[in-house]
């Protein structure tokens, strides 16, 4: 999956809460065998990803922190569809998602 992100075949959607979760999880002792520089590179890449600010919460996952990923995915989906529709209605050929976007 990291190869897809690096090659821009997949774009990383993230929220501040997810980034905090990544920092907390990757700081656990079970990841001590991974060089800290690789963890820092991953976190730096995540911080540079497309940031979304979910406007709603969900409670679908039994593992509550996983709901942050669902919330972010929904915010990304809404934003991308909204911008695509606006691009079509305004005659634009394509629409870009800015690095930080508000959820619709």
PDB file of N, CA and C in Angstrom, residues 9-61:
ATOM      1  N   UNK A   9      -0.679   6.599  -6.953  1.00  0.00           N
ATOM      2  CA  UNK A   9      -1.796   5.830  -7.499  1.00  0.00           C
ATOM      3  C   UNK A   9      -2.931   5.743  -6.482  1.00  0.00           C
ATOM      4  N   UNK A  10      -2.640   6.167  -5.299  1.00  0.00           N
ATOM      5  CA  UNK A  10      -3.591   6.181  -4.200  1.00  0.00           C
ATOM      6  C   UNK A  10      -3.294   7.450  -3.412  1.00  0.00           C
ATOM      7  N   UNK A  11      -4.325   8.161  -2.980  1.00  0.00           N
ATOM      8  CA  UNK A  11      -4.008   9.316  -2.148  1.00  0.00           C
ATOM      9  C   UNK A  11      -4.515   9.094  -0.740  1.00  0.00           C
ATOM     10  N   UNK A  12      -3.748   9.599   0.170  1.00  0.00           N
ATOM     11  CA  UNK A  12      -3.917   9.371   1.589  1.00  0.00           C
ATOM     12  C   UNK A  12      -4.845  10.428   2.155  1.00  0.00           C
ATOM     13  N   UNK A  13      -5.970   9.989   2.696  1.00  0.00           N
ATOM     14  CA  UNK A  13      -6.911  10.885   3.369  1.00  0.00           C
ATOM     15  C   UNK A  13      -6.727  10.705   4.869  1.00  0.00           C
ATOM     16  N   UNK A  14      -6.617  11.819   5.553  1.00  0.00           N
ATOM     17  CA  UNK A  14      -6.311  11.744   6.974  1.00  0.00           C
ATOM     18  C   UNK A  14      -7.016  12.886   7.705  1.00  0.00           C
ATOM     19  N   UNK A  15      -7.208  12.707   8.978  1.00  0.00           N
ATOM     20  CA  UNK A  15      -7.732  13.777   9.830  1.00  0.00           C
ATOM     21  C   UNK A  15      -6.744  13.975  10.973  1.00  0.00           C
ATOM     22  N   UNK A  16      -6.920  15.045  11.711  1.00  0.00           N
ATOM     23  CA  UNK A  16      -6.028  15.290  12.844  1.00  0.00           C
ATOM     24  C   UNK A  16      -6.110  14.152  13.863  1.00  0.00           C
ATOM     25  N   UNK A  17      -7.313  13.620  14.066  1.00  0.00           N
ATOM     26  CA  UNK A  17      -7.469  12.519  15.026  1.00  0.00           C
ATOM     27  C   UNK A  17      -6.758  11.252  14.562  1.00  0.00           C
ATOM     28  N   UNK A  18      -6.788  10.985  13.264  1.00  0.00           N
ATOM     29  CA  UNK A  18      -6.086   9.807  12.732  1.00  0.00           C
ATOM     30  C   UNK A  18      -4.578  10.003  12.873  1.00  0.00           C
ATOM     31  N   UNK A  19      -4.103  11.183  12.561  1.00  0.00           N
ATOM     32  CA  UNK A  19      -2.668  11.445  12.694  1.00  0.00           C
ATOM     33  C   UNK A  19      -2.216  11.271  14.146  1.00  0.00           C
ATOM     34  N   UNK A  20      -3.017  11.717  15.082  1.00  0.00           N
ATOM     35  CA  UNK A  20      -2.701  11.505  16.504  1.00  0.00           C
ATOM     36  C   UNK A  20      -2.675  10.020  16.844  1.00  0.00           C
ATOM     37  N   UNK A  21      -3.618   9.284  16.299  1.00  0.00           N
ATOM     38  CA  UNK A  21      -3.667   7.829  16.523  1.00  0.00           C
ATOM     39  C   UNK A  21      -2.411   7.162  15.965  1.00  0.00           C
ATOM     40  N   UNK A  22      -1.997   7.546  14.747  1.00  0.00           N
ATOM     41  CA  UNK A  22      -0.775   6.989  14.163  1.00  0.00           C
ATOM     42  C   UNK A  22       0.428   7.263  15.068  1.00  0.00           C
ATOM     43  N   UNK A  23       0.536   8.491  15.541  1.00  0.00           N
ATOM     44  CA  UNK A  23       1.673   8.839  16.411  1.00  0.00           C
ATOM     45  C   UNK A  23       1.673   7.984  17.676  1.00  0.00           C
ATOM     46  N   UNK A  24       0.509   7.828  18.269  1.00  0.00           N
ATOM     47  CA  UNK A  24       0.404   7.048  19.508  1.00  0.00           C
ATOM     48  C   UNK A  24       0.731   5.575  19.246  1.00  0.00           C
ATOM     49  N   UNK A  25       0.144   5.001  18.233  1.00  0.00           N
ATOM     50  CA  UNK A  25       0.344   3.575  17.945  1.00  0.00           C
ATOM     51  C   UNK A  25       1.785   3.295  17.548  1.00  0.00           C
ATOM     52  N   UNK A  26       2.358   4.118  16.672  1.00  0.00           N
ATOM     53  CA  UNK A  26       3.725   3.867  16.216  1.00  0.00           C
ATOM     54  C   UNK A  26       4.766   4.127  17.299  1.00  0.00           C
ATOM     55  N   UNK A  27       4.370   4.758  18.389  1.00  0.00           N
ATOM     56  CA  UNK A  27       5.262   4.952  19.522  1.00  0.00           C
ATOM     57  C   UNK A  27       5.283   3.779  20.490  1.00  0.00           C
ATOM     58  N   UNK A  28       4.445   2.786  20.246  1.00  0.00           N
ATOM     59  CA  UNK A  28       4.374   1.615  21.142  1.00  0.00           C
ATOM     60  C   UNK A  28       5.613   0.740  21.006  1.00  0.00           C
ATOM     61  N   UNK A  29       5.912   0.025  22.075  1.00  0.00           N
ATOM     62  CA  UNK A  29       7.120  -0.803  22.117  1.00  0.00           C
ATOM     63  C   UNK A  29       7.133  -1.890  21.049  1.00  0.00           C
ATOM     64  N   UNK A  30       5.976  -2.356  20.596  1.00  0.00           N
ATOM     65  CA  UNK A  30       5.970  -3.418  19.579  1.00  0.00           C
ATOM     66  C   UNK A  30       6.518  -2.932  18.239  1.00  0.00           C
ATOM     67  N   UNK A  31       6.662  -1.614  18.069  1.00  0.00           N
ATOM     68  CA  UNK A  31       7.238  -1.069  16.847  1.00  0.00           C
ATOM     69  C   UNK A  31       8.682  -0.621  17.055  1.00  0.00           C
ATOM     70  N   UNK A  32       9.274  -1.000  18.181  1.00  0.00           N
ATOM     71  CA  UNK A  32      10.638  -0.578  18.507  1.00  0.00           C
ATOM     72  C   UNK A  32      11.669  -1.127  17.529  1.00  0.00           C
ATOM     73  N   UNK A  33      11.346  -2.215  16.830  1.00  0.00           N
ATOM     74  CA  UNK A  33      12.294  -2.806  15.876  1.00  0.00           C
ATOM     75  C   UNK A  33      12.334  -2.045  14.543  1.00  0.00           C
ATOM     76  N   UNK A  34      11.418  -1.141  14.335  1.00  0.00           N
ATOM     77  CA  UNK A  34      11.410  -0.313  13.126  1.00  0.00           C
ATOM     78  C   UNK A  34      12.259   0.917  13.414  1.00  0.00           C
ATOM     79  N   UNK A  35      13.210   1.209  12.529  1.00  0.00           N
ATOM     80  CA  UNK A  35      14.047   2.393  12.770  1.00  0.00           C
ATOM     81  C   UNK A  35      13.189   3.650  12.939  1.00  0.00           C
ATOM     82  N   UNK A  36      13.542   4.436  13.933  1.00  0.00           N
ATOM     83  CA  UNK A  36      12.764   5.648  14.236  1.00  0.00           C
ATOM     84  C   UNK A  36      12.680   6.576  13.022  1.00  0.00           C
ATOM     85  N   UNK A  37      13.737   6.589  12.207  1.00  0.00           N
ATOM     86  CA  UNK A  37      13.730   7.454  11.019  1.00  0.00           C
ATOM     87  C   UNK A  37      12.630   7.029  10.035  1.00  0.00           C
ATOM     88  N   UNK A  38      12.372   5.728   9.933  1.00  0.00           N
ATOM     89  CA  UNK A  38      11.297   5.260   9.051  1.00  0.00           C
ATOM     90  C   UNK A  38       9.936   5.662   9.597  1.00  0.00           C
ATOM     91  N   UNK A  39       9.782   5.570  10.902  1.00  0.00           N
ATOM     92  CA  UNK A  39       8.522   5.983  11.529  1.00  0.00           C
ATOM     93  C   UNK A  39       8.317   7.476  11.333  1.00  0.00           C
ATOM     94  N   UNK A  40       9.368   8.258  11.519  1.00  0.00           N
ATOM     95  CA  UNK A  40       9.267   9.705  11.324  1.00  0.00           C
ATOM     96  C   UNK A  40       8.932  10.041   9.876  1.00  0.00           C
ATOM     97  N   UNK A  41       9.535   9.319   8.926  1.00  0.00           N
ATOM     98  CA  UNK A  41       9.225   9.539   7.507  1.00  0.00           C
ATOM     99  C   UNK A  41       7.762   9.236   7.216  1.00  0.00           C
ATOM    100  N   UNK A  42       7.259   8.160   7.786  1.00  0.00           N
ATOM    101  CA  UNK A  42       5.862   7.788   7.592  1.00  0.00           C
ATOM    102  C   UNK A  42       4.937   8.856   8.180  1.00  0.00           C
ATOM    103  N   UNK A  43       5.242   9.314   9.388  1.00  0.00           N
ATOM    104  CA  UNK A  43       4.423  10.348  10.020  1.00  0.00           C
ATOM    105  C   UNK A  43       4.498  11.671   9.257  1.00  0.00           C
ATOM    106  N   UNK A  44       5.659  11.980   8.718  1.00  0.00           N
ATOM    107  CA  UNK A  44       5.809  13.195   7.914  1.00  0.00           C
ATOM    108  C   UNK A  44       4.979  13.093   6.629  1.00  0.00           C
ATOM    109  N   UNK A  45       4.992  11.918   6.027  1.00  0.00           N
ATOM    110  CA  UNK A  45       4.177  11.685   4.833  1.00  0.00           C
ATOM    111  C   UNK A  45       2.689  11.809   5.162  1.00  0.00           C
ATOM    112  N   UNK A  46       2.295  11.253   6.295  1.00  0.00           N
ATOM    113  CA  UNK A  46       0.891  11.338   6.718  1.00  0.00           C
ATOM    114  C   UNK A  46       0.497  12.790   6.964  1.00  0.00           C
ATOM    115  N   UNK A  47       1.389  13.555   7.577  1.00  0.00           N
ATOM    116  CA  UNK A  47       1.084  14.955   7.863  1.00  0.00           C
ATOM    117  C   UNK A  47       0.925  15.771   6.588  1.00  0.00           C
ATOM    118  N   UNK A  48       1.559  15.317   5.496  1.00  0.00           N
ATOM    119  CA  UNK A  48       1.475  16.018   4.214  1.00  0.00           C
ATOM    120  C   UNK A  48       0.314  15.510   3.352  1.00  0.00           C
ATOM    121  N   UNK A  49      -0.441  14.554   3.856  1.00  0.00           N
ATOM    122  CA  UNK A  49      -1.540  13.960   3.097  1.00  0.00           C
ATOM    123  C   UNK A  49      -2.721  14.922   3.008  1.00  0.00           C
ATOM    124  N   UNK A  50      -3.752  14.517   2.288  1.00  0.00           N
ATOM    125  CA  UNK A  50      -4.983  15.298   2.207  1.00  0.00           C
ATOM    126  C   UNK A  50      -5.683  15.236   3.562  1.00  0.00           C
ATOM    127  N   UNK A  51      -5.852  16.372   4.188  1.00  0.00           N
ATOM    128  CA  UNK A  51      -6.486  16.439   5.502  1.00  0.00           C
ATOM    129  C   UNK A  51      -7.967  16.782   5.356  1.00  0.00           C
ATOM    130  N   UNK A  52      -8.776  16.051   6.085  1.00  0.00           N
ATOM    131  CA  UNK A  52     -10.212  16.281   6.103  1.00  0.00           C
ATOM    132  C   UNK A  52     -10.658  16.535   7.525  1.00  0.00           C
ATOM    133  N   UNK A  53     -11.673  17.352   7.665  1.00  0.00           N
ATOM    134  CA  UNK A  53     -12.253  17.631   8.973  1.00  0.00           C
ATOM    135  C   UNK A  53     -13.671  17.084   8.967  1.00  0.00           C
ATOM    136  N   UNK A  54     -13.836  15.845   9.419  1.00  0.00           N
ATOM    137  CA  UNK A  54     -15.179  15.250   9.427  1.00  0.00           C
ATOM    138  C   UNK A  54     -16.163  16.111  10.210  1.00  0.00           C
ATOM    139  N   UNK A  55     -17.373  16.218   9.667  1.00  0.00           N
ATOM    140  CA  UNK A  55     -18.404  17.027  10.324  1.00  0.00           C
ATOM    141  C   UNK A  55     -19.385  16.177  11.117  1.00  0.00           C
ATOM    142  N   UNK A  56     -19.196  14.866  11.077  1.00  0.00           N
ATOM    143  CA  UNK A  56     -20.082  13.982  11.826  1.00  0.00           C
ATOM    144  C   UNK A  56     -19.286  12.826  12.409  1.00  0.00           C
ATOM    145  N   UNK A  57     -19.878  12.157  13.373  1.00  0.00           N
ATOM    146  CA  UNK A  57     -19.243  10.988  13.978  1.00  0.00           C
ATOM    147  C   UNK A  57     -20.052   9.752  13.632  1.00  0.00           C
ATOM    148  N   UNK A  58     -19.367   8.617  13.632  1.00  0.00           N
ATOM    149  CA  UNK A  58     -20.037   7.337  13.420  1.00  0.00           C
ATOM    150  C   UNK A  58     -19.666   6.394  14.546  1.00  0.00           C
ATOM    151  N   UNK A  59     -20.483   5.400  14.731  1.00  0.00           N
ATOM    152  CA  UNK A  59     -20.246   4.390  15.769  1.00  0.00           C
ATOM    153  C   UNK A  59     -20.538   3.012  15.197  1.00  0.00           C
ATOM    154  N   UNK A  60     -19.890   2.697  14.079  1.00  0.00           N
ATOM    155  CA  UNK A  60     -20.147   1.424  13.410  1.00  0.00           C
ATOM    156  C   UNK A  60     -19.178   0.320  13.825  1.00  0.00           C
ATOM    157  N   UNK A  61     -17.953   0.693  14.149  1.00  0.00           N
ATOM    158  CA  UNK A  61     -16.929  -0.294  14.474  1.00  0.00           C
ATOM    159  C   UNK A  61     -16.970  -0.663  15.951  1.00  0.00           C
TER     160      UNK A  61
END
